[in-house]
Coordinates of N, CA and C and ligand atoms in Angstrom, one line a residue:
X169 N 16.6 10.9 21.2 CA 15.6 9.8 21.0 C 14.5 10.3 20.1
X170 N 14.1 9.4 19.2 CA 13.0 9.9 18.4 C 11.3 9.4 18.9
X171 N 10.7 10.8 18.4 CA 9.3 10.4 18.9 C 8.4 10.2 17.9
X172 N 8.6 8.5 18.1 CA 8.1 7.5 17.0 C 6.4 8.5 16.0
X173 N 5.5 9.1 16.6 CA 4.4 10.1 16.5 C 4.9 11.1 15.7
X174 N 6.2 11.7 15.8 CA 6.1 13.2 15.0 C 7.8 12.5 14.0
X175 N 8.3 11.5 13.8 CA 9.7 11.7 13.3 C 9.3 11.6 11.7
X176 N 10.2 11.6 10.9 CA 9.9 11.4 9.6 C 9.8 9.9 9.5
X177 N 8.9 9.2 8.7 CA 8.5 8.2 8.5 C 8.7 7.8 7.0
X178 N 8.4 6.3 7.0 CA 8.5 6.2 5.2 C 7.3 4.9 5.0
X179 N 6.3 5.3 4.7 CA 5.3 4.1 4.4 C 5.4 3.5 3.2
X180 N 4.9 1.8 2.3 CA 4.9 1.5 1.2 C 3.1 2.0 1.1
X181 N 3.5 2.6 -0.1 CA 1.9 2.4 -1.2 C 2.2 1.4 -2.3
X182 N 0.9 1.1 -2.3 CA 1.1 0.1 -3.4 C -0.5 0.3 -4.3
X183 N -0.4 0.8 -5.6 CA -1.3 0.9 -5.9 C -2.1 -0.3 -6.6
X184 N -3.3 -1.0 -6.4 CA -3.3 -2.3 -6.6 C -4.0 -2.5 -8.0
X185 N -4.2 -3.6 -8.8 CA -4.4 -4.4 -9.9 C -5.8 -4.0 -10.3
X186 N -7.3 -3.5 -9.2 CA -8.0 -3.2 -9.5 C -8.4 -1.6 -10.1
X187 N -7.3 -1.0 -9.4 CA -7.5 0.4 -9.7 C -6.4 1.0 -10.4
X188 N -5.9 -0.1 -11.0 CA -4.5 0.2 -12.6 C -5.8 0.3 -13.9
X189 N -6.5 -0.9 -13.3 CA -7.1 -1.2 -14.5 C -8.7 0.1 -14.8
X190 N -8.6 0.3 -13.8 CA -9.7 1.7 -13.8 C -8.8 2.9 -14.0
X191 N -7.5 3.1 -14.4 CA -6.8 3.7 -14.8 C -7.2 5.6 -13.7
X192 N -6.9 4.9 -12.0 CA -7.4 5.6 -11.3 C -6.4 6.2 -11.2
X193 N -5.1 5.5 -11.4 CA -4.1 5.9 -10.2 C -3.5 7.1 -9.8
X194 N -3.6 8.5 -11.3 CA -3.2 9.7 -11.2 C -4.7 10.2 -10.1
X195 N -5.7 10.1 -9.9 CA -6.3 10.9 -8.6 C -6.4 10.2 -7.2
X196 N -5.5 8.7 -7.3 CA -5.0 8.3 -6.0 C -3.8 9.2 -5.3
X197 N -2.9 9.2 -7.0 CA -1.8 9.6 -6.5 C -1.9 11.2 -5.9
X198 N -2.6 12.3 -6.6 CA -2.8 13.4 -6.3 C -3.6 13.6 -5.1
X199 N -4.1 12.6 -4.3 CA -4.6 12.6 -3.1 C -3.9 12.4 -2.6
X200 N -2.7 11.9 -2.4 CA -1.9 11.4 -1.6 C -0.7 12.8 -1.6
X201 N -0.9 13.2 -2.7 CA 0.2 14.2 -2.6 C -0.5 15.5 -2.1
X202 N -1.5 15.6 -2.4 CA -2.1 16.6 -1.7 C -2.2 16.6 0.4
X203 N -2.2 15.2 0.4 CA -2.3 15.1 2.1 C -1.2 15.5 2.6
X204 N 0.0 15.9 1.6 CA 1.5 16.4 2.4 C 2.6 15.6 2.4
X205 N 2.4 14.5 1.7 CA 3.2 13.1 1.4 C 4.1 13.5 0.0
X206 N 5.4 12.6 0.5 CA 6.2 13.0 -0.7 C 6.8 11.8 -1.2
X207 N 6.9 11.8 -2.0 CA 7.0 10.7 -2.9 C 8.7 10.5 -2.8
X208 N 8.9 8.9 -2.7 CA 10.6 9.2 -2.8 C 11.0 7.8 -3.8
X209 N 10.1 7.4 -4.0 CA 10.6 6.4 -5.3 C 8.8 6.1 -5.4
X210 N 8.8 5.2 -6.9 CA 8.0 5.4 -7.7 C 7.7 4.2 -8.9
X211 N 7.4 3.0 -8.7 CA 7.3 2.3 -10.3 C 6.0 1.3 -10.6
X212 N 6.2 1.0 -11.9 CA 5.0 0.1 -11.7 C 5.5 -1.3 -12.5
X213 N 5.4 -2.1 -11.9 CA 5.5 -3.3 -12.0 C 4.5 -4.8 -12.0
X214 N 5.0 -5.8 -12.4 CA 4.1 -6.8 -12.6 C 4.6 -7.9 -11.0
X215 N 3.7 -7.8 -10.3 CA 4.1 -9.1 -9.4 C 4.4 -10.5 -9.3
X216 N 5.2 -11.0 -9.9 CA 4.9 -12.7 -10.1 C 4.5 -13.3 -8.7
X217 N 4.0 -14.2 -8.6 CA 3.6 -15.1 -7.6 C 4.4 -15.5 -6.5
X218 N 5.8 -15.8 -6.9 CA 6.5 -16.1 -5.3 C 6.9 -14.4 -4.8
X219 N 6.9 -13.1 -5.3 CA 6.9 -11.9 -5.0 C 5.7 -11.5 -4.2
X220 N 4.9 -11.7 -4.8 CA 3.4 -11.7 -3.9 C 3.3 -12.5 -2.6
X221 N 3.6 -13.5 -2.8 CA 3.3 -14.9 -1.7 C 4.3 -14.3 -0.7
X222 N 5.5 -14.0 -0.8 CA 6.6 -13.2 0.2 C 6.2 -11.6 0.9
X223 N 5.5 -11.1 -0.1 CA 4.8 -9.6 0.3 C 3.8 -10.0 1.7
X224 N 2.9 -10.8 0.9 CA 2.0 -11.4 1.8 C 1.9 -12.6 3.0
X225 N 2.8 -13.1 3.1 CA 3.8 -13.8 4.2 C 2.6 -14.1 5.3
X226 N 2.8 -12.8 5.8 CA 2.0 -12.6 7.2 C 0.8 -13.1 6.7
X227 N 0.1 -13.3 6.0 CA -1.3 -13.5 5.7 C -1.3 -15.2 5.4
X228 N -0.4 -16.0 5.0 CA -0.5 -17.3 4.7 C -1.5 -18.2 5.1
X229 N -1.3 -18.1 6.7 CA -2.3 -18.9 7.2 C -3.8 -18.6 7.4
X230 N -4.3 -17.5 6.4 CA -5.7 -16.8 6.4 C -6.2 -17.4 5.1
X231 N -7.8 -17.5 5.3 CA -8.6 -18.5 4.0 C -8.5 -17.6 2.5
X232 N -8.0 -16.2 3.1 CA -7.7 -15.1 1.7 C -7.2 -15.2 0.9
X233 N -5.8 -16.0 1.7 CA -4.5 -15.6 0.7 C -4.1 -16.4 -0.1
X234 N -4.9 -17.7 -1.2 CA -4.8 -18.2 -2.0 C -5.4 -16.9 -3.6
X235 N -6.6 -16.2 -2.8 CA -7.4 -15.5 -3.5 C -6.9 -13.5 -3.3
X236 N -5.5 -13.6 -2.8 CA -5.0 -12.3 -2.7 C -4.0 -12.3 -3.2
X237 N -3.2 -13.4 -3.5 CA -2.0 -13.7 -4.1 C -2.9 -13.2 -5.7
X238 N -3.4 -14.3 -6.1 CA -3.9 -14.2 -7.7 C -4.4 -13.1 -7.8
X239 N -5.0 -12.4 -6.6 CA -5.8 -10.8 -7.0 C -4.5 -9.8 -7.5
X240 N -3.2 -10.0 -6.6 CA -2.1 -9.2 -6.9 C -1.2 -9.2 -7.8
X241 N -1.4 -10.8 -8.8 CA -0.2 -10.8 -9.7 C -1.4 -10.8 -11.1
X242 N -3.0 -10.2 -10.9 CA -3.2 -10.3 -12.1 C -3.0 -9.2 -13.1
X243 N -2.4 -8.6 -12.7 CA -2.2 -7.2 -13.2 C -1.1 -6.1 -13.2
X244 N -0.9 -5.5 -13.6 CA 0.6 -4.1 -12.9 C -0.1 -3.4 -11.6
X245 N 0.7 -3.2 -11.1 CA 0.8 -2.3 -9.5 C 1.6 -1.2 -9.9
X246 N 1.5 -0.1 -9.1 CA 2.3 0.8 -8.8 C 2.4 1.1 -7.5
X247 N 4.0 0.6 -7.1 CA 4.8 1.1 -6.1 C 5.6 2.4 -5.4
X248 N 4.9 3.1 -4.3 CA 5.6 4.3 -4.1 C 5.8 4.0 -2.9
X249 N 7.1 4.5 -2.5 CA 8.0 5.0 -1.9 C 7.4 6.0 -0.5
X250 N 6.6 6.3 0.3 CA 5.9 7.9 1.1 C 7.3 7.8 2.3
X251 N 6.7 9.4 2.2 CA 7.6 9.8 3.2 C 7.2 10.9 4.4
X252 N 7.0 10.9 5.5 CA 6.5 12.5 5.9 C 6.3 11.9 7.1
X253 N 6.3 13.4 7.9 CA 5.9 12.5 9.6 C 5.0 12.4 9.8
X254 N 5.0 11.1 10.8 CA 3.7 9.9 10.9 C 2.9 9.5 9.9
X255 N 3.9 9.3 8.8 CA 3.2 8.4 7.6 C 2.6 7.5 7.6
X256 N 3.1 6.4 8.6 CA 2.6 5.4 8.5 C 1.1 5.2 9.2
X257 N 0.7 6.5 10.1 CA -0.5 6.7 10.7 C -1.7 7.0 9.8
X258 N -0.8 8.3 9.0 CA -1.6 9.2 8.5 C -1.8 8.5 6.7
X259 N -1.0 8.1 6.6 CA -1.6 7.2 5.5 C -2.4 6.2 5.4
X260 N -2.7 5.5 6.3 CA -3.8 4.6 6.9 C -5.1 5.6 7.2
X261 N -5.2 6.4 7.8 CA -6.5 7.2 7.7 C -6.8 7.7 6.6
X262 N -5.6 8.1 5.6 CA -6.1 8.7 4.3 C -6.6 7.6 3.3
X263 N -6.5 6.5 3.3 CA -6.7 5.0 2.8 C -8.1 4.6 3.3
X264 N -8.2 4.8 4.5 CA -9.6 4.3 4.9 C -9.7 2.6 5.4
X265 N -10.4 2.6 6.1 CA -10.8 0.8 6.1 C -10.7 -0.2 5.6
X266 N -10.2 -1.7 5.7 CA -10.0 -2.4 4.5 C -11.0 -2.6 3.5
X267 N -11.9 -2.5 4.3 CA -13.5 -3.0 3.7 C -14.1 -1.8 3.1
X268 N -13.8 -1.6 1.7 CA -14.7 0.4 1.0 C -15.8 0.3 1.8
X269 N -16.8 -0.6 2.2 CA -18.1 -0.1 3.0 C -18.0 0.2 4.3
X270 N -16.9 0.5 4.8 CA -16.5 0.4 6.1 C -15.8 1.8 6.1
X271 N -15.5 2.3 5.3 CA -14.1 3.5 5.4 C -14.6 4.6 5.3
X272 N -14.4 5.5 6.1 CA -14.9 7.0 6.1 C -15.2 7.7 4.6
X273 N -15.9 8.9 4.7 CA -15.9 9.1 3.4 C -14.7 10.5 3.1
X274 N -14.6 10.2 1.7 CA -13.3 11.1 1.5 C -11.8 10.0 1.6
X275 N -12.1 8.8 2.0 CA -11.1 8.2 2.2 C -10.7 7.3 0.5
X276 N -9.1 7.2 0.5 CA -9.1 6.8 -1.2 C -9.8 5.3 -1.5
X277 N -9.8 4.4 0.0 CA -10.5 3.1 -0.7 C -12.3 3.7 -0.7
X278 N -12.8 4.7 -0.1 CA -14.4 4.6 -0.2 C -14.4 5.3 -1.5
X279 N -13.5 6.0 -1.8 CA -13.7 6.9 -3.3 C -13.5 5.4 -4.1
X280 N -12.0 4.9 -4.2 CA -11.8 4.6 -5.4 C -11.6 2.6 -5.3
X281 N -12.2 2.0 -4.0 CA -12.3 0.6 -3.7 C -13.6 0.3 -4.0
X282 N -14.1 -1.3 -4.6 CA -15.0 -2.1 -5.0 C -15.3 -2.9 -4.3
X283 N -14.4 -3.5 -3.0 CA -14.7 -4.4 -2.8 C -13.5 -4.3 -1.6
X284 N -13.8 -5.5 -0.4 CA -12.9 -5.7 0.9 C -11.9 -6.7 0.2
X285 N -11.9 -7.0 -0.8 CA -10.4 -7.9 -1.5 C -10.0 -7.0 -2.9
X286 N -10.5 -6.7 -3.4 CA -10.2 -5.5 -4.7 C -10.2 -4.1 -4.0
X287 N -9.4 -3.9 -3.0 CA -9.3 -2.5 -2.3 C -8.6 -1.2 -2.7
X288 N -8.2 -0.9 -3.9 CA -6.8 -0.2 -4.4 C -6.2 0.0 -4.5
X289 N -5.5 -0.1 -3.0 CA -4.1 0.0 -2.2 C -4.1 -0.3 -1.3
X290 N -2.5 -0.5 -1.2 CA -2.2 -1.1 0.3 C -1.2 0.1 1.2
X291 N -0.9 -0.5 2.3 CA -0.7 0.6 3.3 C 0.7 -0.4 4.4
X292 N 1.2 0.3 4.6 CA 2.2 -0.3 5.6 C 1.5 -0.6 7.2
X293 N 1.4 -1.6 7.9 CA 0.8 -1.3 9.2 C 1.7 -0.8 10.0
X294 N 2.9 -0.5 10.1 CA 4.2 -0.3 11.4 C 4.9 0.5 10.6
X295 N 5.6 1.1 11.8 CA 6.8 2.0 11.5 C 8.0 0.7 10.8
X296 N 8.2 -0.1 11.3 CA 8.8 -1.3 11.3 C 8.4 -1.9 9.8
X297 N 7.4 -2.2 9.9 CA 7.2 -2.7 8.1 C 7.2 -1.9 7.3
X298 N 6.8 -0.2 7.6 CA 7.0 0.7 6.8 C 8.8 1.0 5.9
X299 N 9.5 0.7 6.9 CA 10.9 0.4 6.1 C 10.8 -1.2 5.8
X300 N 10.9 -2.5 5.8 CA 10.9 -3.6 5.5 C 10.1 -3.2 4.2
X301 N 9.2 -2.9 4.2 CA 8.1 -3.3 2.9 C 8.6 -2.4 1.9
X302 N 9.1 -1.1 2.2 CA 10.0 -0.3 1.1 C 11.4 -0.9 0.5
X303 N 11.9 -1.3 1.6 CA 12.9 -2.3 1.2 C 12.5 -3.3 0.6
X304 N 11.4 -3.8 0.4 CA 11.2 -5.1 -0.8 C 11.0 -4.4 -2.3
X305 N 10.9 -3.3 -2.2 CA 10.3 -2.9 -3.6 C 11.5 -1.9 -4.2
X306 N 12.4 -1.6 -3.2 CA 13.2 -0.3 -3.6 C 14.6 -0.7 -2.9
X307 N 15.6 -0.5 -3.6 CA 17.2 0.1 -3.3 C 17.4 1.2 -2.6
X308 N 18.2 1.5 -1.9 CA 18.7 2.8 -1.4 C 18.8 3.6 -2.3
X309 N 19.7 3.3 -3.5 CA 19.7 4.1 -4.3 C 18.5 4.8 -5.8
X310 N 17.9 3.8 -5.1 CA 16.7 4.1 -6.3 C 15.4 5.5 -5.1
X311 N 16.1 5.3 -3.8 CA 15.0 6.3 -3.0 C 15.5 7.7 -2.9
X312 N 14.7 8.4 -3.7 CA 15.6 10.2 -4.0 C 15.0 10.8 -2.6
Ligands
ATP641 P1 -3.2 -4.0 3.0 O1 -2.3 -4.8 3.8 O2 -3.4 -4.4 1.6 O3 -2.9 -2.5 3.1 P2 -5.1 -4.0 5.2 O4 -3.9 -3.8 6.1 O5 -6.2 -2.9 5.3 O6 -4.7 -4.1 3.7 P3 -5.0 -6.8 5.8 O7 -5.8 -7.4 6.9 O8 -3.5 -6.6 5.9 O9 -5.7 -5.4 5.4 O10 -5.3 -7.7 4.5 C1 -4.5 -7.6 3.4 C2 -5.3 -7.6 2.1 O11 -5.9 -8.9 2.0 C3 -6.5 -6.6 2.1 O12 -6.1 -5.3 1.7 C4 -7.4 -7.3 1.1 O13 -6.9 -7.0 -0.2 C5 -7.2 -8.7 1.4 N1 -8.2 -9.2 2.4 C6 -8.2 -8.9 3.7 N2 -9.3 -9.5 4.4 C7 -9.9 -10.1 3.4 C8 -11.1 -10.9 3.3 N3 -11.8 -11.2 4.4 N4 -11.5 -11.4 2.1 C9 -10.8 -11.2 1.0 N5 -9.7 -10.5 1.0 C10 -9.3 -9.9 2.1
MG642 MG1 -2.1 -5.0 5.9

């Protein structure tokens, strides 16, 4: 039996539309690689709107998500792949709060977030969506 705490994990990053365009994403990414995270797929892409609206599902019935859809398809993202045990924990502490004025310091949204809707990435919340949400972005074969 696996102990959901220490097994290998696989979180989605998603580097978001505000922090492409601040052309941050090489000292997101080297933060993330520095925490011990390994990268197993990797792209950057444009969201179209029913892609986004499906990502964001869970959020439909919230007064945001007319205004999180359009935040996510206005721009390229970059999608990675994480891997490592207790990813999906420990990538959420290394991310910080949703809200940059809320997130510890040292964390990638208080470093490199503007705003509690322009936050620069996203994060898997479950071990459970941590594969689902990779699976929207990635093939088996595309995960080295
Ligand atoms: P993410 O799912 O993107 O990793 P999160 O899990 O920290 O972020 P959620 O509650 O899942 O936060 O919200 C998803 C996203 O919706 C947030 O990252 C943010 O971009 C946006 N969002 C959340 N709450 C608000 C809000 N009150 N106003 C505007 N946008 C919001
Ligand atoms: Mg979330």
């Amino acid at each position: 039996m696996s102990d959901s705490l220490h097994s290998l994990q696989r979180t989605l990053c998603i580097i978001k539309p505000d922090a492409v365009k601040k052309k941050v994403q090489g000292g997101i990414i080297q933060k993330i690689l520095d925490a011990g995270f390994n990268i197993r797929g990797m792209k950057m892409i444009r969201l179209d709107e029913s892609a986004a609206r499906k990502f964001y599902e869970v959020h439909k019935e919230r007064p945001f998500y007319g205004e999180l859809v359009s935040f996510m398809t206005s721009g390229p993202v970059v999608v990675i792949a994480l891997e490592k045990e207790n990813a999906v924990a420990d990538y959420r502490k290394l991310i910080g709060a949703t809200d940059p004025a809320e997130a510890e310091e040292g964390t990638i949204r208080k470093i490199f977030a503007d705003s509690k809707s322009e936050n620069a990435v996203h994060g898997s919340d479950s071990e459970e969506n941590g594969k689902i949400e990779t699976g929207f972005f990635f093939t088996d074969k595309e995960l080295i």
